PDB file of C-alpha atoms in Angstrom:
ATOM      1  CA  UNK J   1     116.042   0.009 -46.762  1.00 71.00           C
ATOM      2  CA  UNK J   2     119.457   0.340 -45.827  1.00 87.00           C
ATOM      3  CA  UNK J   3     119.973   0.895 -41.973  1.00 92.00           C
ATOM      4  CA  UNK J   4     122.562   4.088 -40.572  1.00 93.00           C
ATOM      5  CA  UNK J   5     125.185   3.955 -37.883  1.00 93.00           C
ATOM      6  CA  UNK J   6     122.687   5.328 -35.701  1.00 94.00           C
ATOM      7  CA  UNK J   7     120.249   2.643 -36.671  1.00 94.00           C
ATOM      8  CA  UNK J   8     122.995   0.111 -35.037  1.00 94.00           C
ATOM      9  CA  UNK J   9     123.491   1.736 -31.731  1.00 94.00           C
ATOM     10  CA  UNK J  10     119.729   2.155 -31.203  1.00 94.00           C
ATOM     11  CA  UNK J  11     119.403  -1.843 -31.744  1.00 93.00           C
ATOM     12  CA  UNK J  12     122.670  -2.356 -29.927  1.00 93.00           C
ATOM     13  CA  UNK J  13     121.195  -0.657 -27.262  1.00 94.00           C
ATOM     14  CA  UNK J  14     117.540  -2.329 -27.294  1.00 95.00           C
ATOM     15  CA  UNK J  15     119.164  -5.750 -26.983  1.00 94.00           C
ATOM     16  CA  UNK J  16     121.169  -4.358 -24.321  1.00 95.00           C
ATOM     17  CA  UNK J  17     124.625  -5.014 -26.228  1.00 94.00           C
ATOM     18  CA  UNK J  18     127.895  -3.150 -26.007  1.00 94.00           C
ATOM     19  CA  UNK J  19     129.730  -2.886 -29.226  1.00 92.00           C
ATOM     20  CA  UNK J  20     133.042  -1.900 -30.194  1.00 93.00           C
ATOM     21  CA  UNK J  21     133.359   0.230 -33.278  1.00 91.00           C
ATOM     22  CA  UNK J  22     134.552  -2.648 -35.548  1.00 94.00           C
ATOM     23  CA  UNK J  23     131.574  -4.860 -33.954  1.00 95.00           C
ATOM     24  CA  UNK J  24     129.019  -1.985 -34.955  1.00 95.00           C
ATOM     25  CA  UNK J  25     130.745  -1.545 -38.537  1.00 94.00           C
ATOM     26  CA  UNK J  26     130.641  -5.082 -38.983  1.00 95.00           C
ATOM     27  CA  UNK J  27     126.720  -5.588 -37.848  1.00 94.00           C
ATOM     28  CA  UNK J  28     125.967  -2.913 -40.114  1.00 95.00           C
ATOM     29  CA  UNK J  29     127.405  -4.478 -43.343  1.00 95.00           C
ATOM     30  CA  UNK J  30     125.746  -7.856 -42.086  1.00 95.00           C
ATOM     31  CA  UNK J  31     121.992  -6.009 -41.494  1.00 95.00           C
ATOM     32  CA  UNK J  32     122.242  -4.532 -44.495  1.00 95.00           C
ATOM     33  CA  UNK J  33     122.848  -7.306 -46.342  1.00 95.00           C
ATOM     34  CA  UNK J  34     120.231  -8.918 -44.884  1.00 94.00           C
ATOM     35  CA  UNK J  35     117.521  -6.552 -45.966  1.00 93.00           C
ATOM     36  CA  UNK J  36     119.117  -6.499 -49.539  1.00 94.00           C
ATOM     37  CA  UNK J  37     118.337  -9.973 -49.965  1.00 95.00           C
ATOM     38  CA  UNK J  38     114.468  -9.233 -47.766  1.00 93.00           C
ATOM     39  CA  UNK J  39     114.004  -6.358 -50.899  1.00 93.00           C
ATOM     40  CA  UNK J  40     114.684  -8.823 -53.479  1.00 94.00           C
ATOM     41  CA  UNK J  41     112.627 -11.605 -52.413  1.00 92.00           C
ATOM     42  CA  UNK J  42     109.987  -9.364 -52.260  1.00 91.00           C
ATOM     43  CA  UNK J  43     110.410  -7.723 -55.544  1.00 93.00           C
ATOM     44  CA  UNK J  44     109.508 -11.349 -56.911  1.00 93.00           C
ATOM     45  CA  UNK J  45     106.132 -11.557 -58.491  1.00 93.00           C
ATOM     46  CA  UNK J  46     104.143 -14.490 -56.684  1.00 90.00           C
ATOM     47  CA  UNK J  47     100.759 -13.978 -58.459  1.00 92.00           C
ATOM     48  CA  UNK J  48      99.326 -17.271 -58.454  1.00 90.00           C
ATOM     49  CA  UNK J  49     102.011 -19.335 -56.547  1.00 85.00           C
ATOM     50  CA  UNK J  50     100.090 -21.158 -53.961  1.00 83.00           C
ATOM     51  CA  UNK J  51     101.528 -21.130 -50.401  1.00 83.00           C
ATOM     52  CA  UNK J  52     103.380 -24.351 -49.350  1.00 80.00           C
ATOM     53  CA  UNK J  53     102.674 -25.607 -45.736  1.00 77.00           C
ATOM     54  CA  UNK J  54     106.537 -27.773 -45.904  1.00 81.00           C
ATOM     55  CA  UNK J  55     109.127 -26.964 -48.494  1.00 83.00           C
ATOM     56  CA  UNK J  56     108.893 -30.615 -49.582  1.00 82.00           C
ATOM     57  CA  UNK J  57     105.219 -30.236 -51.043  1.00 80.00           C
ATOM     58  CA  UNK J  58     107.385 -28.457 -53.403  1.00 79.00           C
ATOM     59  CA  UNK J  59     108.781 -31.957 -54.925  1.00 85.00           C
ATOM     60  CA  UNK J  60     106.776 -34.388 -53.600  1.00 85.00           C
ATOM     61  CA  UNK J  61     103.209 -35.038 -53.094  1.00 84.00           C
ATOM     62  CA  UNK J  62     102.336 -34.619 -48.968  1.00 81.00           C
ATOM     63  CA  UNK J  63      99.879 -35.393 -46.958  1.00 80.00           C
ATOM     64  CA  UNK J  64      98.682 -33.761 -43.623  1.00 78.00           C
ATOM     65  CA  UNK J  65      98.151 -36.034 -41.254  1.00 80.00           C
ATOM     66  CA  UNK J  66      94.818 -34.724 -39.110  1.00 82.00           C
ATOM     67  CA  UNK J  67      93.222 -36.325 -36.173  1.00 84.00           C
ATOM     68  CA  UNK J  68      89.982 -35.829 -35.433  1.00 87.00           C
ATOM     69  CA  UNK J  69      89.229 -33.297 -33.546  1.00 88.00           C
ATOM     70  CA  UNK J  70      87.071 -34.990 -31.124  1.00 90.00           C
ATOM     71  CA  UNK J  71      87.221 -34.984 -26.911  1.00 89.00           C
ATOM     72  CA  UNK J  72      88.971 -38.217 -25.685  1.00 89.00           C
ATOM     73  CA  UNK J  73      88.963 -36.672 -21.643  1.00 90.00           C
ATOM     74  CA  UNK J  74      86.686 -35.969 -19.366  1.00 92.00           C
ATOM     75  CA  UNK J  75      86.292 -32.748 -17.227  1.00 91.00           C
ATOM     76  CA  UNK J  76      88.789 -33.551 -14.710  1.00 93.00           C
ATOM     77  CA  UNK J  77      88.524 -29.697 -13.611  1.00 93.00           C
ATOM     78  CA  UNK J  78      87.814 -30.483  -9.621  1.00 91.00           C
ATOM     79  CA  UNK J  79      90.059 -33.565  -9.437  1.00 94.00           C
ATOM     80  CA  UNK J  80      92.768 -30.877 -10.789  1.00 93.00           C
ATOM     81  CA  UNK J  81      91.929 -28.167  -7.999  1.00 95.00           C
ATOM     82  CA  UNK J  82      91.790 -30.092  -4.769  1.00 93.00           C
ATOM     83  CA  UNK J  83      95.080 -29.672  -3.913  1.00 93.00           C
ATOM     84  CA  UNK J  84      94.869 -25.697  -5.039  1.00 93.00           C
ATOM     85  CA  UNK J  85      94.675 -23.356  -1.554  1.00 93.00           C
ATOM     86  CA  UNK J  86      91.679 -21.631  -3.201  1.00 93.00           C
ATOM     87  CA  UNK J  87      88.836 -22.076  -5.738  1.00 94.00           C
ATOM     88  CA  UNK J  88      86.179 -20.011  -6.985  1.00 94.00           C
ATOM     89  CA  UNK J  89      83.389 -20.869  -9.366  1.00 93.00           C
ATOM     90  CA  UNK J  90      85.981 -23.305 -11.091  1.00 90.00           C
ATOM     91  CA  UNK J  91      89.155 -20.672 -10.953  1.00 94.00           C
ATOM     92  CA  UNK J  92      91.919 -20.614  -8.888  1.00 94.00           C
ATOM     93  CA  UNK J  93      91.796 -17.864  -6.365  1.00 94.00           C
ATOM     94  CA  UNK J  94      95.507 -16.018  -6.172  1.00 92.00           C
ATOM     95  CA  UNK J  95      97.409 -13.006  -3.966  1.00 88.00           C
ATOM     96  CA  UNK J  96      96.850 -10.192  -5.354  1.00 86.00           C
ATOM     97  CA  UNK J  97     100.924  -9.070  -6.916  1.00 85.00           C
ATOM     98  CA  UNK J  98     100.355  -5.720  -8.374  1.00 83.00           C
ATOM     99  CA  UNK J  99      98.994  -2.771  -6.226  1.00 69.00           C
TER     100      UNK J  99
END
């Protein structure tokens, strides 16, 4: 996939970024270059490979380290909304800011 001119000023323009000529030409080269090396990593067969969660399970055996998932607080829900201006049914109540 390699990206045009056109391609450039349309992202340019997205991010909200004036560029020069130069600045556009030079992008360009970068971009592409960038989705040369995107193409080729996924031209590589991966059948079987199984997905690392850390690149260091690569080299070294790792361990997650879980917690329980278990509650350890109470419902502190209407401690949490007294100071609110308005509750309802366990929600704060807010202005209405789109008409």
């Amino acid at each position: 996939m390699a990206l045009t001119p056109q391609d450039v000023s349309r992202i340019a323009h997205l991010a909200r970024l004036e560029l020069s000529g130069a600045e556009q030409a030079s992008l360009l080269t970068q971009l592409n270059g960038f989705f040369s090396i995107v193409e080729q990593m996924g031209a590589v067969d991966t059948t079987g490979v199984e997905p690392l969660y850390t690149p260091l399970s690569a080299v070294q055996e790792v361990s997650l380290r879980l917690r329980d998932d278990a509650v350890t607080e109470s419902d502190r829900r209407a401690f949490n909304q007294r100071s609110a201006p308005a509750v309802e049914d366990g929600l704060f109540l807010v202005p209405k800011v789109i008409e």
